[in-house]
Short mmCIF file of C-alpha atoms in Angstrom, two decimals:
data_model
loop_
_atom_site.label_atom_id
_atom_site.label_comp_id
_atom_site.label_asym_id
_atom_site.label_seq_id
_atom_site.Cartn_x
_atom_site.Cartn_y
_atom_site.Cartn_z
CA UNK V 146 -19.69 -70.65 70.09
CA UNK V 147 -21.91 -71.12 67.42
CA UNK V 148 -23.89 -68.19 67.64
CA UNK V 149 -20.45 -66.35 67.82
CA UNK V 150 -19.45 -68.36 64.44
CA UNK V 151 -22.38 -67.18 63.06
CA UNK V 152 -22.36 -63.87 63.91
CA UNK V 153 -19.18 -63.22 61.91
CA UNK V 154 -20.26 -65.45 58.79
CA UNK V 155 -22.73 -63.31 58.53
CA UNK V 156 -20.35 -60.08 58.84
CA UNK V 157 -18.09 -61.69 55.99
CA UNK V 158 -21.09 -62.48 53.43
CA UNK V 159 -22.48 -58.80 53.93
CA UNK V 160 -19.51 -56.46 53.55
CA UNK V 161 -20.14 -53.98 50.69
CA UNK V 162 -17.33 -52.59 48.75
CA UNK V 163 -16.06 -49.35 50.43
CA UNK V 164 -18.52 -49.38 53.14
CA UNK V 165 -17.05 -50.26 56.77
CA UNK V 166 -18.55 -52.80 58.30
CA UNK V 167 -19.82 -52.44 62.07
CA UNK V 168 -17.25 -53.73 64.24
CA UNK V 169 -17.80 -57.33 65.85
CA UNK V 170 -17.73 -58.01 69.17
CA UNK V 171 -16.43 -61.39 70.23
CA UNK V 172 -16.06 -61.61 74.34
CA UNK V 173 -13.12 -63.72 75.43
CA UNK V 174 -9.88 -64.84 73.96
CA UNK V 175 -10.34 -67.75 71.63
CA UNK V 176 -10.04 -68.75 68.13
CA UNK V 177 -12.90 -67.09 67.24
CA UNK V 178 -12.29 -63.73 69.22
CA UNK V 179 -8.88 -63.14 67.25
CA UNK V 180 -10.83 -63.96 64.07
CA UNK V 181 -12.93 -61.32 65.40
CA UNK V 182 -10.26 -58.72 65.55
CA UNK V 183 -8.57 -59.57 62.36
CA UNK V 184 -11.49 -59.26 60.62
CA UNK V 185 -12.49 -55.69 62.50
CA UNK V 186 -8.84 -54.71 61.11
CA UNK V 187 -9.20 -56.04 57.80
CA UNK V 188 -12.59 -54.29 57.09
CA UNK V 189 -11.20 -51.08 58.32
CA UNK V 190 -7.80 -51.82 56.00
CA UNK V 191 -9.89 -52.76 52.70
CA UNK V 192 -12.44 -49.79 53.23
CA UNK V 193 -9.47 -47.28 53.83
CA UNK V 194 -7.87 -49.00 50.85
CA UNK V 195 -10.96 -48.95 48.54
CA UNK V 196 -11.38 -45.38 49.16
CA UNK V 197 -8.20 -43.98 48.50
CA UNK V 198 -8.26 -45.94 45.03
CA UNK V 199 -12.07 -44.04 44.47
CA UNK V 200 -10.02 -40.80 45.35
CA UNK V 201 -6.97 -41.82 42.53
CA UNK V 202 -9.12 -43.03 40.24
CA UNK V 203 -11.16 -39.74 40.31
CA UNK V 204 -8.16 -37.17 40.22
CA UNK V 205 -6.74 -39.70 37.58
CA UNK V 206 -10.25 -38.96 35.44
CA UNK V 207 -9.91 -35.12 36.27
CA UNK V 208 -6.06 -35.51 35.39
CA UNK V 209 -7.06 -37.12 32.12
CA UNK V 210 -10.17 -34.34 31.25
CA UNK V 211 -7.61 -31.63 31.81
CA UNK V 212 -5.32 -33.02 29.37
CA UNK V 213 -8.15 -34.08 26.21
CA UNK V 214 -9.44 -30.02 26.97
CA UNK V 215 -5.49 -28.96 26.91
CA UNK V 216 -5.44 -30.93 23.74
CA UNK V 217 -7.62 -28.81 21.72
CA UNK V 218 -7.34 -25.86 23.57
CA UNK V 219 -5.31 -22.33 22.24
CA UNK V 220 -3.28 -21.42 25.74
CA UNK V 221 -3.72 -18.27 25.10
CA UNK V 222 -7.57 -17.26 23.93
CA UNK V 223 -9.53 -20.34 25.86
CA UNK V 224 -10.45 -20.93 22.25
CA UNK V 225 -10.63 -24.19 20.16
CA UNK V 226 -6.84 -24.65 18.36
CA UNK V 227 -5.76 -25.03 14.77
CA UNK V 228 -5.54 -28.89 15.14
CA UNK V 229 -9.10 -29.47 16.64
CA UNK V 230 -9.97 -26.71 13.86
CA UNK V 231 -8.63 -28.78 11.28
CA UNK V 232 -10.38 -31.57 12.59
CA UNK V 233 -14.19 -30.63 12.52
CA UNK V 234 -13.28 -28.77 9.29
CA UNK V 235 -12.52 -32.71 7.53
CA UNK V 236 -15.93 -33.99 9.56
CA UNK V 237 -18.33 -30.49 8.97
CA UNK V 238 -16.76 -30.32 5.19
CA UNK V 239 -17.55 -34.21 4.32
CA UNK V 240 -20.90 -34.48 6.08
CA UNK V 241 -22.03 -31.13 4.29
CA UNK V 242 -20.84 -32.11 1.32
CA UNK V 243 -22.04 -35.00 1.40
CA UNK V 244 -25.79 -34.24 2.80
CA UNK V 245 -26.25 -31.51 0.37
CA UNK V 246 -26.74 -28.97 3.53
CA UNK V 247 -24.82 -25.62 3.67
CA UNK V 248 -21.51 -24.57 5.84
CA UNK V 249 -20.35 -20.89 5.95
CA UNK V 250 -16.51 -19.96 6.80
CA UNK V 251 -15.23 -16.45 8.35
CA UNK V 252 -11.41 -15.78 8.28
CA UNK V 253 -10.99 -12.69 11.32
CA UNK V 254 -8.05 -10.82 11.19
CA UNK V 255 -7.64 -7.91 13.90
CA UNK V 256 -6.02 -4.89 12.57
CA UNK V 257 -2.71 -3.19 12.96
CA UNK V 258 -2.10 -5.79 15.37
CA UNK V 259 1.74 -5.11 15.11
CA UNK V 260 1.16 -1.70 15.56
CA UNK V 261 -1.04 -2.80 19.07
CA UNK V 262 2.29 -4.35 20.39
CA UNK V 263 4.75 -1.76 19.13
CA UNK V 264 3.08 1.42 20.37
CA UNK V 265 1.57 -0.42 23.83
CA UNK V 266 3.50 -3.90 24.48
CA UNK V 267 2.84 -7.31 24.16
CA UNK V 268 0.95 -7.62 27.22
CA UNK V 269 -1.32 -5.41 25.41
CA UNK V 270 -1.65 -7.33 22.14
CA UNK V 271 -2.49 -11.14 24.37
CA UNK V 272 -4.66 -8.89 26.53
CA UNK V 273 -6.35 -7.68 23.10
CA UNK V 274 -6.67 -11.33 21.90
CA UNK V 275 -8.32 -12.43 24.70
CA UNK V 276 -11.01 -9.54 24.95
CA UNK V 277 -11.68 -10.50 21.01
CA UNK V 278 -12.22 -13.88 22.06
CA UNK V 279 -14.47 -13.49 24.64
CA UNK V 280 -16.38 -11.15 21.82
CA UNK V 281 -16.60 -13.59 19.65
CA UNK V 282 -18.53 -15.92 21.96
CA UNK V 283 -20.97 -14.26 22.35
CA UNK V 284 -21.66 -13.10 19.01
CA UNK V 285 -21.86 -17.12 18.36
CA UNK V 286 -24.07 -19.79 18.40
CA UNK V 287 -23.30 -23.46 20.78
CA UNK V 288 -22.33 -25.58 17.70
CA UNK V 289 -20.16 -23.24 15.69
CA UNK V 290 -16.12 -23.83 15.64
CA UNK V 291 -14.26 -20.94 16.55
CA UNK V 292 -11.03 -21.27 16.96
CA UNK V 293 -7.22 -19.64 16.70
CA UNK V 294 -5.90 -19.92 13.70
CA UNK V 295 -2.29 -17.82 14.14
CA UNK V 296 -1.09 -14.91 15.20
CA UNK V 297 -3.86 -12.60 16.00
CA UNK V 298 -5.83 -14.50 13.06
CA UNK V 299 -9.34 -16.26 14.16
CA UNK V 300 -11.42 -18.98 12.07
CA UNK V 301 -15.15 -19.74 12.62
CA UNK V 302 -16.68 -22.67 11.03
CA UNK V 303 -20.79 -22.29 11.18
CA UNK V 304 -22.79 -26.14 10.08
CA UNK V 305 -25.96 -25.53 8.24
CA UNK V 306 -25.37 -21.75 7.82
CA UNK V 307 -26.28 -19.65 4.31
CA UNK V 308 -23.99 -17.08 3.43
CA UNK V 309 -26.59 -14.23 4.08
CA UNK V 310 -26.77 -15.45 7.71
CA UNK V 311 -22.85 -15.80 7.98
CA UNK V 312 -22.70 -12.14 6.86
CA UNK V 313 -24.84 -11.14 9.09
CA UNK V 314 -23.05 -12.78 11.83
CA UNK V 315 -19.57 -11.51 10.83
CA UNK V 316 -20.94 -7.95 10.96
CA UNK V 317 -22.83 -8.07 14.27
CA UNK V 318 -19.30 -9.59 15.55
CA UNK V 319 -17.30 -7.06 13.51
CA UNK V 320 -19.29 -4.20 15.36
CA UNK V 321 -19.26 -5.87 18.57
CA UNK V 322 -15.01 -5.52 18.41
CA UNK V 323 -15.59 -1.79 16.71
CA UNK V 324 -17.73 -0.75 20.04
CA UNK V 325 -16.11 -2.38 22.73
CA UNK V 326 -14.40 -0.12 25.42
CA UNK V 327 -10.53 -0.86 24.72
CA UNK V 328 -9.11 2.16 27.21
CA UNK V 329 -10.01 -0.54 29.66
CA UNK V 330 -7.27 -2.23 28.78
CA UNK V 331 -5.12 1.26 27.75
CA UNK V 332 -5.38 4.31 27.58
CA UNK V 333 -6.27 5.44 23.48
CA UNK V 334 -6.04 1.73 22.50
CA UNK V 335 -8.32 1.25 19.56
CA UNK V 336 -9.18 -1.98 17.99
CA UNK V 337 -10.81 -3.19 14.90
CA UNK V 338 -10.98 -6.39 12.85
CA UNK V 339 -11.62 -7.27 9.20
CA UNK V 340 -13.86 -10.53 7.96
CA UNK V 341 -13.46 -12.56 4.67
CA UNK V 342 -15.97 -15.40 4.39
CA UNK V 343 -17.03 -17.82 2.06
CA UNK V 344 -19.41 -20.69 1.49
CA UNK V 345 -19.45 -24.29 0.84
CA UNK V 346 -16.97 -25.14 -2.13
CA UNK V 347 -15.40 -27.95 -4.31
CA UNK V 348 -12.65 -28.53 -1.36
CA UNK V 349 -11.67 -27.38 1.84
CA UNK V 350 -8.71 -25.63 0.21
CA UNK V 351 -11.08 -23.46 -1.94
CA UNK V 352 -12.73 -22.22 0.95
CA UNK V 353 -10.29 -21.38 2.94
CA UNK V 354 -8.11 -20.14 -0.20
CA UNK V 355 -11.18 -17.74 -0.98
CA UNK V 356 -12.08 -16.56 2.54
CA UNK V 357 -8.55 -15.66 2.24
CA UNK V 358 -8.96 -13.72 -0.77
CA UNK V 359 -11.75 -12.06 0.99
CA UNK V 360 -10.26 -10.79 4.43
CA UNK V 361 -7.56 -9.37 2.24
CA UNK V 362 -10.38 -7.23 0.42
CA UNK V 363 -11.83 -6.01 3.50
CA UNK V 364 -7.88 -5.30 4.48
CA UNK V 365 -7.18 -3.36 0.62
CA UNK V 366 -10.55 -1.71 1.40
CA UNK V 367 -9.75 -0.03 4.59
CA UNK V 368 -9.97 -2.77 7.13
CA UNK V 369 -12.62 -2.73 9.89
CA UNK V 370 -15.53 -4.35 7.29
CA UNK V 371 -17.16 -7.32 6.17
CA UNK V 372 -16.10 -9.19 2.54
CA UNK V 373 -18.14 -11.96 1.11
CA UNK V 374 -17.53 -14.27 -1.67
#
């Protein structure tokens, strides 16, 4: 009886969390051979239990990640959103500004966009938006913003870039959209986009007021180019 006594003291002291414990076999049909069984039952309840709350707590985490990406995701594009935009803009502007180090801004505007959905459909136009997008990516490095802005209107926010190398970036994207092969997506479907950009100023309003200015220059000009102020 002992040996049996001890033989399941032992089985209580080592069960691990979530691990099921080797069954214990008690002969006969004492006290100790129904503590036997209710402790083979109980190991086999809490390890069933423990592992479905490892399974919820892990689609609960997934759950959760799917909802912080949705957050600051544009639906449409896969690209960052106007809100998260907004947000690195107030961190990026301040730490810059702050630091004395240099942040570059590029307002994209694709053009004729109306004229996209009129003469094709609106199928056309998202399916447009979405090529841009993926574009833009590659034209761009890991720790730039780019992100939605409105409409068929994209923003790209580039940390500890000069002007020159902004430009250069904004053209090598602007001929990446010029070249692409749109019949894929229709037949005689032609797309283009114009860039304003701008450098580090007194506020955030300046600089987005003056990449403004800008993309409406490259529009006045003849669209499909590259402004810089």
């Amino acid at each position: 009886m002992l040996r049996q006594l001890r033989h399941l003291s032992n089985a209580v002291h080592g069960m691990e969390p979530g691990t099921r414990s080797e069954p214990i076999t008690v002969s006969g049909r004492d006290e100790i051979a129904t503590l036997a069984h209710a402790f083979n039952r109980m190991s086999d309840d809490l390890t069933d239990q423990y592992q479905a709350l490892q399974s919820s707590n892990a689609t609960i985490a997934r759950q959760a990640q799917t909802l912080e990406k949705l957050s600051y995701t544009d639906e449409l594009t896969g690209l960052y959103n106007r809100r998260y935009f907004n947000e690195q803009f107030d961190h990026w502007f301040g730490e810059c500004r702050r630091e004395g180090r240099q942040l570059a801004l590029i307002i994209i505007d694709v053009d004729h966009f109306k004229r996209i959905n009129d003469n094709f459909s609106h199928q056309t136009g998202d399916a447009v938006l979405q090529q841009i997008a993926r574009l833009l990516r590659e034209c761009v490095r890991s720790h730039d913003i780019l992100a939605r802005f409105g409409g068929e209107e994209l923003i790209l926010l580039m940390p500890d870039t000069s002007l020159e190398k902004a430009e250069e970036i904004a053209e090598r994207m602007r001929r990446h959209i010029e070249e692409h092969s749109w019949h894929q997506i229709a037949v005689g479907l032609q797309v283009t986009a114009s860039f304003g950009l701008t450098s580090l100023q007194t506020t955030q309003h300046d600089m987005l007021r003056i990449a403004d200015e800008q993309l409406y220059r490259a529009k006045d000009g003849g669209r499909n180019s590259v402004c810089v102020a």
